[in-house]
Coordinates of C-alpha atoms and ligand atoms in Angstrom, one line a residue:
M1 CA -147.9 -96.2 16.2
K2 CA -144.6 -98.0 15.3
I3 CA -144.9 -101.3 13.4
F4 CA -141.8 -103.4 12.6
R5 CA -141.5 -106.4 10.4
D6 CA -139.2 -109.3 10.8
I7 CA -137.4 -107.6 13.8
S8 CA -134.9 -108.9 16.4
L9 CA -136.1 -109.4 19.9
S10 CA -132.8 -108.8 21.5
K11 CA -134.0 -105.4 22.9
Y12 CA -137.3 -106.9 23.8
N13 CA -136.2 -109.7 26.3
T14 CA -134.0 -109.3 29.3
F15 CA -132.2 -112.7 28.7
D16 CA -130.7 -111.0 25.5
F17 CA -131.6 -113.6 23.1
D18 CA -131.5 -112.6 19.6
Y19 CA -134.6 -114.5 18.3
R20 CA -136.8 -112.6 15.8
A21 CA -140.6 -111.8 15.5
N22 CA -142.7 -111.5 12.3
C23 CA -144.2 -108.3 13.4
L24 CA -143.7 -105.9 16.5
I25 CA -146.5 -103.2 17.2
L26 CA -145.9 -100.4 19.7
P27 CA -149.0 -98.5 20.3
K28 CA -148.4 -95.1 22.0
T29 CA -152.0 -94.5 23.2
E30 CA -155.0 -96.2 24.2
D31 CA -156.9 -95.1 21.2
E32 CA -154.1 -96.5 18.8
A33 CA -154.7 -99.9 20.6
I34 CA -158.4 -99.5 20.2
S35 CA -158.0 -98.9 16.5
L36 CA -155.8 -101.9 16.1
F37 CA -158.3 -104.2 17.7
R38 CA -161.2 -102.9 15.9
G39 CA -159.5 -104.0 12.7
E40 CA -158.4 -100.7 11.3
I41 CA -154.9 -102.0 10.9
S42 CA -154.3 -105.6 9.9
W43 CA -152.1 -108.0 12.0
E44 CA -151.4 -111.6 12.1
K45 CA -152.7 -113.7 14.9
P46 CA -151.9 -115.3 17.4
L47 CA -150.8 -112.1 19.3
L48 CA -148.4 -112.0 22.2
I49 CA -148.8 -109.1 24.6
M50 CA -145.6 -108.2 26.3
G51 CA -144.1 -105.4 28.6
S52 CA -140.3 -105.1 28.5
G53 CA -139.8 -109.0 28.2
S54 CA -138.4 -109.0 31.8
N55 CA -140.4 -112.3 32.7
I56 CA -140.3 -114.1 29.5
L57 CA -138.2 -117.0 28.0
F58 CA -138.1 -117.1 24.3
T59 CA -136.9 -120.6 23.1
S60 CA -137.3 -119.9 19.2
D61 CA -138.3 -117.1 16.9
F62 CA -141.9 -115.9 17.2
K63 CA -143.7 -116.4 13.9
S64 CA -146.5 -114.0 14.6
T65 CA -147.3 -110.6 16.1
I66 CA -146.0 -109.0 19.4
L67 CA -147.6 -106.0 21.0
C68 CA -145.6 -103.9 23.5
P69 CA -147.7 -100.9 24.8
E70 CA -145.7 -97.6 25.0
I71 CA -148.7 -95.8 26.7
G72 CA -147.2 -93.2 29.1
G73 CA -148.2 -90.6 31.6
I74 CA -148.4 -90.5 35.4
K75 CA -151.3 -88.7 37.0
I76 CA -152.7 -87.8 40.4
E77 CA -156.5 -88.8 40.1
E78 CA -157.8 -87.8 43.5
Q79 CA -156.3 -87.0 46.8
D80 CA -157.5 -86.5 50.4
Q81 CA -155.9 -86.2 53.8
E82 CA -155.2 -90.0 54.0
N83 CA -155.0 -91.4 50.5
V84 CA -154.0 -90.6 47.0
L85 CA -155.2 -92.3 43.9
I86 CA -152.7 -92.3 41.0
S87 CA -152.7 -93.7 37.6
A88 CA -150.0 -94.7 35.1
G89 CA -149.8 -95.9 31.5
A90 CA -149.0 -99.5 30.8
G91 CA -145.9 -98.4 29.1
V92 CA -144.3 -96.6 32.1
N93 CA -141.2 -97.9 33.4
W94 CA -142.1 -99.3 36.9
D95 CA -139.1 -98.2 38.8
N96 CA -139.7 -94.7 37.4
L97 CA -143.1 -94.7 38.9
V98 CA -142.0 -96.0 42.2
E99 CA -139.3 -93.2 42.3
W100 CA -142.0 -90.7 41.4
T101 CA -144.2 -91.8 44.3
V102 CA -141.4 -91.8 46.8
N103 CA -140.3 -88.4 45.7
K104 CA -143.8 -87.1 46.3
G105 CA -144.0 -88.8 49.7
F106 CA -146.7 -91.2 48.8
G107 CA -146.4 -94.6 50.5
G108 CA -147.2 -98.2 49.2
L109 CA -144.8 -98.9 46.5
E110 CA -141.4 -98.3 47.9
N111 CA -140.7 -102.1 48.9
L112 CA -141.2 -102.7 45.2
S113 CA -138.2 -100.6 44.1
L114 CA -136.0 -101.6 41.2
I115 CA -138.1 -104.4 40.0
P116 CA -137.7 -104.6 36.1
G117 CA -140.6 -104.1 33.9
L118 CA -143.4 -102.0 33.0
V119 CA -146.7 -100.7 34.8
G120 CA -148.9 -102.8 32.5
A121 CA -147.3 -106.1 33.7
T122 CA -147.6 -105.3 37.5
P123 CA -151.3 -106.5 37.9
V124 CA -150.8 -109.4 35.5
Q125 CA -147.9 -111.0 37.5
N126 CA -149.0 -109.4 41.0
I127 CA -145.5 -108.3 41.4
G128 CA -144.1 -108.6 44.9
A129 CA -140.9 -108.0 47.1
Y130 CA -139.9 -107.5 50.6
G131 CA -143.3 -108.2 52.1
V132 CA -145.4 -106.3 49.8
E133 CA -147.5 -107.3 46.8
V134 CA -148.8 -104.7 44.2
K135 CA -152.3 -106.1 44.7
D136 CA -152.2 -104.3 48.1
T137 CA -152.3 -101.0 46.2
I138 CA -154.2 -101.6 43.1
E139 CA -157.5 -99.9 42.9
K140 CA -158.4 -100.8 39.3
V141 CA -157.0 -101.9 36.0
R142 CA -158.2 -100.3 32.8
A143 CA -157.9 -102.7 29.7
V144 CA -158.9 -102.8 26.1
S145 CA -160.6 -106.0 24.7
I146 CA -158.5 -107.7 21.9
E147 CA -161.7 -109.1 20.3
D148 CA -163.5 -105.7 19.7
G149 CA -161.6 -102.7 21.1
S150 CA -164.1 -102.1 23.9
I151 CA -162.9 -100.8 27.3
T152 CA -163.3 -102.8 30.6
E153 CA -162.2 -101.6 34.0
F154 CA -161.4 -104.4 36.5
N155 CA -161.6 -103.6 40.1
N156 CA -159.3 -105.1 42.7
N157 CA -161.7 -108.1 43.4
D158 CA -162.2 -108.7 39.6
C159 CA -158.3 -109.2 39.2
R160 CA -158.4 -112.4 41.5
F161 CA -154.9 -111.6 42.7
E162 CA -152.8 -114.5 44.1
Y163 CA -149.2 -115.0 44.6
R164 CA -147.7 -114.0 41.3
N165 CA -151.1 -114.7 39.6
S166 CA -154.2 -113.0 38.5
I167 CA -157.1 -113.3 36.2
F168 CA -154.9 -111.9 33.4
K169 CA -152.9 -115.0 33.5
G170 CA -155.8 -117.3 33.8
E171 CA -159.5 -116.8 32.5
V172 CA -158.9 -113.6 30.4
K173 CA -155.3 -114.6 29.3
G174 CA -154.6 -113.2 25.9
K175 CA -158.0 -111.3 25.7
Y176 CA -157.1 -107.9 27.0
L177 CA -154.4 -105.3 26.7
V178 CA -153.8 -103.5 30.0
T179 CA -153.5 -99.7 29.3
R180 CA -153.7 -98.0 32.6
V181 CA -153.2 -99.0 36.3
Y182 CA -154.6 -97.0 39.3
Y183 CA -152.8 -97.4 42.6
K184 CA -154.2 -96.2 46.0
L185 CA -151.4 -94.9 48.1
T186 CA -151.2 -93.3 51.5
V187 CA -150.2 -89.7 52.2
N188 CA -148.9 -90.5 55.7
P189 CA -147.0 -93.7 55.0
L190 CA -146.8 -96.6 57.3
L191 CA -143.6 -98.3 56.5
N192 CA -143.4 -102.1 56.1
L193 CA -140.1 -103.3 57.4
N194 CA -140.9 -107.0 58.3
Y195 CA -139.1 -108.8 55.7
G196 CA -135.8 -110.4 56.5
S197 CA -132.9 -107.8 56.9
L198 CA -134.9 -104.7 55.5
K199 CA -135.1 -102.9 58.8
E200 CA -131.5 -103.4 59.6
E201 CA -130.5 -102.0 56.1
V202 CA -132.9 -99.0 56.7
N203 CA -131.3 -98.3 60.1
K204 CA -127.8 -98.4 58.6
L205 CA -129.0 -95.4 56.3
G206 CA -130.4 -93.4 59.1
S207 CA -134.0 -92.5 59.9
L208 CA -137.0 -94.5 58.9
T209 CA -138.3 -92.5 55.7
L210 CA -139.7 -93.6 52.4
K211 CA -136.6 -92.6 50.5
N212 CA -134.4 -94.8 52.9
V213 CA -136.7 -97.7 52.5
R214 CA -136.4 -97.3 48.7
R215 CA -132.6 -97.0 48.9
A216 CA -132.4 -100.0 51.3
V217 CA -134.4 -102.3 48.9
I218 CA -132.1 -101.0 46.0
N219 CA -129.0 -101.9 48.1
I220 CA -130.3 -105.4 48.9
R221 CA -131.4 -106.1 45.3
R222 CA -128.1 -105.0 43.9
R223 CA -126.2 -107.2 46.2
K224 CA -128.3 -110.4 45.4
L225 CA -129.7 -109.9 42.0
P226 CA -127.9 -109.5 38.7
D227 CA -128.6 -106.5 36.6
P228 CA -130.1 -107.5 33.3
E229 CA -128.2 -104.7 31.6
V230 CA -125.0 -106.6 32.5
I231 CA -126.0 -110.2 32.5
G232 CA -129.2 -111.6 30.8
N233 CA -131.8 -112.8 33.3
A234 CA -135.6 -112.7 34.2
G235 CA -135.4 -112.2 37.9
S236 CA -136.8 -115.2 39.8
F237 CA -137.1 -118.1 37.3
F238 CA -139.4 -120.2 39.5
K239 CA -142.1 -119.4 42.0
N240 CA -141.7 -120.2 45.7
P241 CA -143.7 -123.5 46.0
V242 CA -146.5 -123.8 48.6
V243 CA -146.8 -127.2 50.1
S244 CA -148.9 -128.7 52.8
S245 CA -147.9 -128.3 56.4
S246 CA -147.4 -132.0 56.7
A247 CA -145.0 -132.1 53.6
A248 CA -143.2 -129.2 54.9
E249 CA -142.8 -130.9 58.4
I250 CA -141.3 -134.1 56.7
I251 CA -138.7 -131.9 55.0
K252 CA -138.0 -130.0 58.1
K253 CA -137.2 -133.1 60.0
S254 CA -134.2 -133.9 57.7
Y255 CA -133.3 -130.1 57.1
P256 CA -134.1 -128.2 60.3
Q257 CA -132.6 -125.1 58.9
M258 CA -134.9 -125.0 55.9
T259 CA -136.4 -121.6 55.1
A260 CA -140.2 -121.6 55.1
Y261 CA -143.0 -119.0 55.7
E262 CA -146.7 -119.5 56.5
D263 CA -148.5 -118.8 53.3
Q264 CA -151.7 -116.4 53.7
S265 CA -153.9 -118.8 51.6
W266 CA -153.0 -122.4 52.7
G267 CA -149.9 -124.4 53.7
I268 CA -146.3 -123.4 53.9
K269 CA -144.4 -121.5 51.3
L270 CA -140.8 -122.8 50.9
A271 CA -137.9 -120.8 49.5
A272 CA -137.2 -122.1 46.0
G273 CA -133.9 -120.5 46.1
W274 CA -133.0 -122.5 49.3
L275 CA -134.1 -125.8 47.7
I276 CA -132.1 -125.1 44.5
D277 CA -129.0 -124.0 46.6
Q278 CA -129.3 -127.3 48.7
C279 CA -129.1 -129.4 45.5
G280 CA -125.8 -127.8 44.7
W281 CA -126.8 -125.6 41.8
K282 CA -125.7 -122.2 42.9
G283 CA -123.0 -120.7 40.6
K284 CA -123.1 -123.7 38.3
R285 CA -123.2 -123.5 34.5
I286 CA -123.7 -125.7 31.6
G287 CA -122.2 -123.9 28.7
D288 CA -123.3 -120.2 28.9
A289 CA -126.6 -121.1 30.8
G290 CA -126.0 -120.7 34.5
V291 CA -127.4 -120.3 38.0
H292 CA -126.6 -116.9 39.6
D293 CA -123.8 -117.3 42.3
K294 CA -125.7 -115.0 44.8
Q295 CA -129.4 -116.1 44.4
A296 CA -130.0 -119.6 43.2
L297 CA -133.5 -118.8 42.1
V298 CA -132.2 -116.7 39.2
L299 CA -131.0 -118.2 35.9
V300 CA -128.5 -116.3 33.8
N301 CA -127.3 -116.1 30.3
H302 CA -123.4 -115.7 30.5
G303 CA -123.2 -114.7 26.9
K304 CA -124.2 -117.0 24.2
A305 CA -126.8 -119.3 25.8
T306 CA -130.0 -120.2 23.8
G307 CA -133.5 -120.1 25.2
K308 CA -133.5 -123.8 24.9
E309 CA -130.4 -124.2 26.9
I310 CA -131.8 -122.1 29.8
Y311 CA -135.0 -124.2 29.5
D312 CA -133.1 -127.4 29.6
L313 CA -131.1 -126.2 32.8
S314 CA -134.4 -125.3 34.4
E315 CA -135.7 -128.9 33.7
A316 CA -132.6 -130.4 35.3
I317 CA -133.0 -128.2 38.5
K318 CA -136.7 -129.1 38.7
K319 CA -135.6 -132.8 38.4
S320 CA -133.0 -132.4 41.2
V321 CA -135.5 -130.6 43.6
R322 CA -138.2 -133.2 42.8
E323 CA -135.8 -136.1 43.6
K324 CA -134.3 -134.6 46.7
F325 CA -137.2 -132.9 48.4
G326 CA -140.3 -134.4 46.6
V327 CA -141.3 -130.8 45.6
E328 CA -142.5 -129.7 42.1
L329 CA -141.2 -126.2 41.2
E330 CA -143.2 -124.2 38.8
R331 CA -141.6 -121.5 36.5
E332 CA -142.4 -118.1 37.1
V333 CA -141.3 -117.0 33.7
E334 CA -143.4 -117.6 30.7
V335 CA -141.9 -119.8 28.2
V336 CA -142.7 -118.8 24.6
G337 CA -141.8 -120.9 21.5
T338 CA -140.9 -124.4 20.5
I339 CA -138.9 -126.5 22.8
Ligands
EPU1 N1 -131.8 -118.7 49.8 C1 -130.7 -119.6 49.9 N2 -130.0 -119.7 48.8 C2 -130.2 -118.9 47.6 C3 -131.2 -118.2 47.7 C4 -132.1 -117.9 48.6 O1 -130.6 -120.2 50.9 O2 -129.4 -119.2 46.7 C5 -132.6 -118.5 51.0 C6 -132.3 -117.1 51.6 O3 -131.2 -117.2 52.4 C7 -133.6 -116.8 52.4 C8 -134.6 -117.4 51.5 O4 -134.0 -118.4 50.7 O5 -133.6 -117.2 53.7 C9 -135.3 -116.3 50.6 O6 -134.5 -115.7 49.8 P1 -134.7 -114.2 49.4 O7 -135.1 -113.3 50.5 O8 -133.7 -113.8 48.4 O9 -136.1 -114.2 48.5 P2 -136.8 -115.2 47.6 O10 -138.0 -115.9 48.3 O11 -135.8 -116.2 47.0 C10 -138.6 -113.6 46.7 C11 -139.1 -113.1 45.3 C12 -138.2 -112.1 44.8 C13 -138.2 -111.0 45.8 C14 -137.6 -111.5 47.1 C15 -137.6 -110.4 48.2 C16 -140.4 -115.1 44.4 C17 -140.4 -116.0 43.4 N3 -139.2 -114.3 44.5 O12 -137.4 -114.3 46.5 O13 -138.9 -111.6 43.5 O14 -137.3 -109.8 45.3 O15 -138.5 -112.6 47.5 O16 -138.9 -110.2 48.7 O17 -141.3 -114.8 45.1 C18 -138.9 -111.9 41.1 O18 -140.1 -112.1 41.3 O19 -138.3 -111.9 40.1 C19 -138.1 -111.5 42.4 C20 -136.7 -111.3 42.3

């Protein structure tokens, strides 16, 4: 297991900030993680568990320990005529896993193509895109207790999945390290093409196949979302807010063209990108902290912005949306550090 002291985090956050951590630990296997939590190696608390840092905003150096699992391996666990259960280590690159499933002809993850990050973060965040959430396919999540190194398996219900939320961000936050995730996929895929222009994009490519859905999603994402390899960002910076139907009605009276969807749980989900766009923020920048010019939900680092500058920009955006629409935006990225 690799252990680094006083290390730059620039490779460990997609905003490309050069903050430092006192210690960075990269366990390669579940057993290495267990030995760490059983006290066989000493490390400083508090512990921050991270994936690839694609959903985090550091605002200062991290004066303690960060742990990024590098646990690999993709396996077929069980297969029958309808379904296949696969598992992947927490450190597997998410899009590599999606590509592997599509190449094998297994359906369920194709709409989630090109989402940055690692497998271990997918249940934590309940990642979602183009009408699919990863909770629809997760069978169970294997995790190691940070307190004593014991293993727990959380089934789908135990994970208490919600929109971009799960038990791992709530009740058991900071208590477990996810080591392996099990996904139940279909052998005869049913394509989900209900979101926006996805079907149109697939039709442009030809027949309705898993590979074409993946290609279509990749094409749409490349057009709208900035590549973190080119310009620092963490994808959607805010969640889409869910408001009561009466609150949505009031806004709709003044803005009939507003984008809104019925939410599965309650109320109406508004498009945060649309709200921010209407406040005139799209493409704006304050120094090197900016709002992406093709999708206002994404904040970007044009070069030398600090975490604090991105944070301040997000506060200014929240204030505009509150004043114009009476809607409170909630950050999707996790803010870590002093503000
Ligand atoms: N819109 C605007 N202006 C903008 C951005 C969006 O008017 O600047 C409008 C669009 O025209 C559209 C609506 O808002 O009518 C929704 O936009 P889009 O389809 O781009 O999706 P989104 O709701 O902004 C969500 C996810 C994305 C995911 C897409 C596609 C959240 C917070 N974001 O974005 O996820 O890729 O749907 O399914 O739920 C991420 O989580 O990092 C992420 C990128």
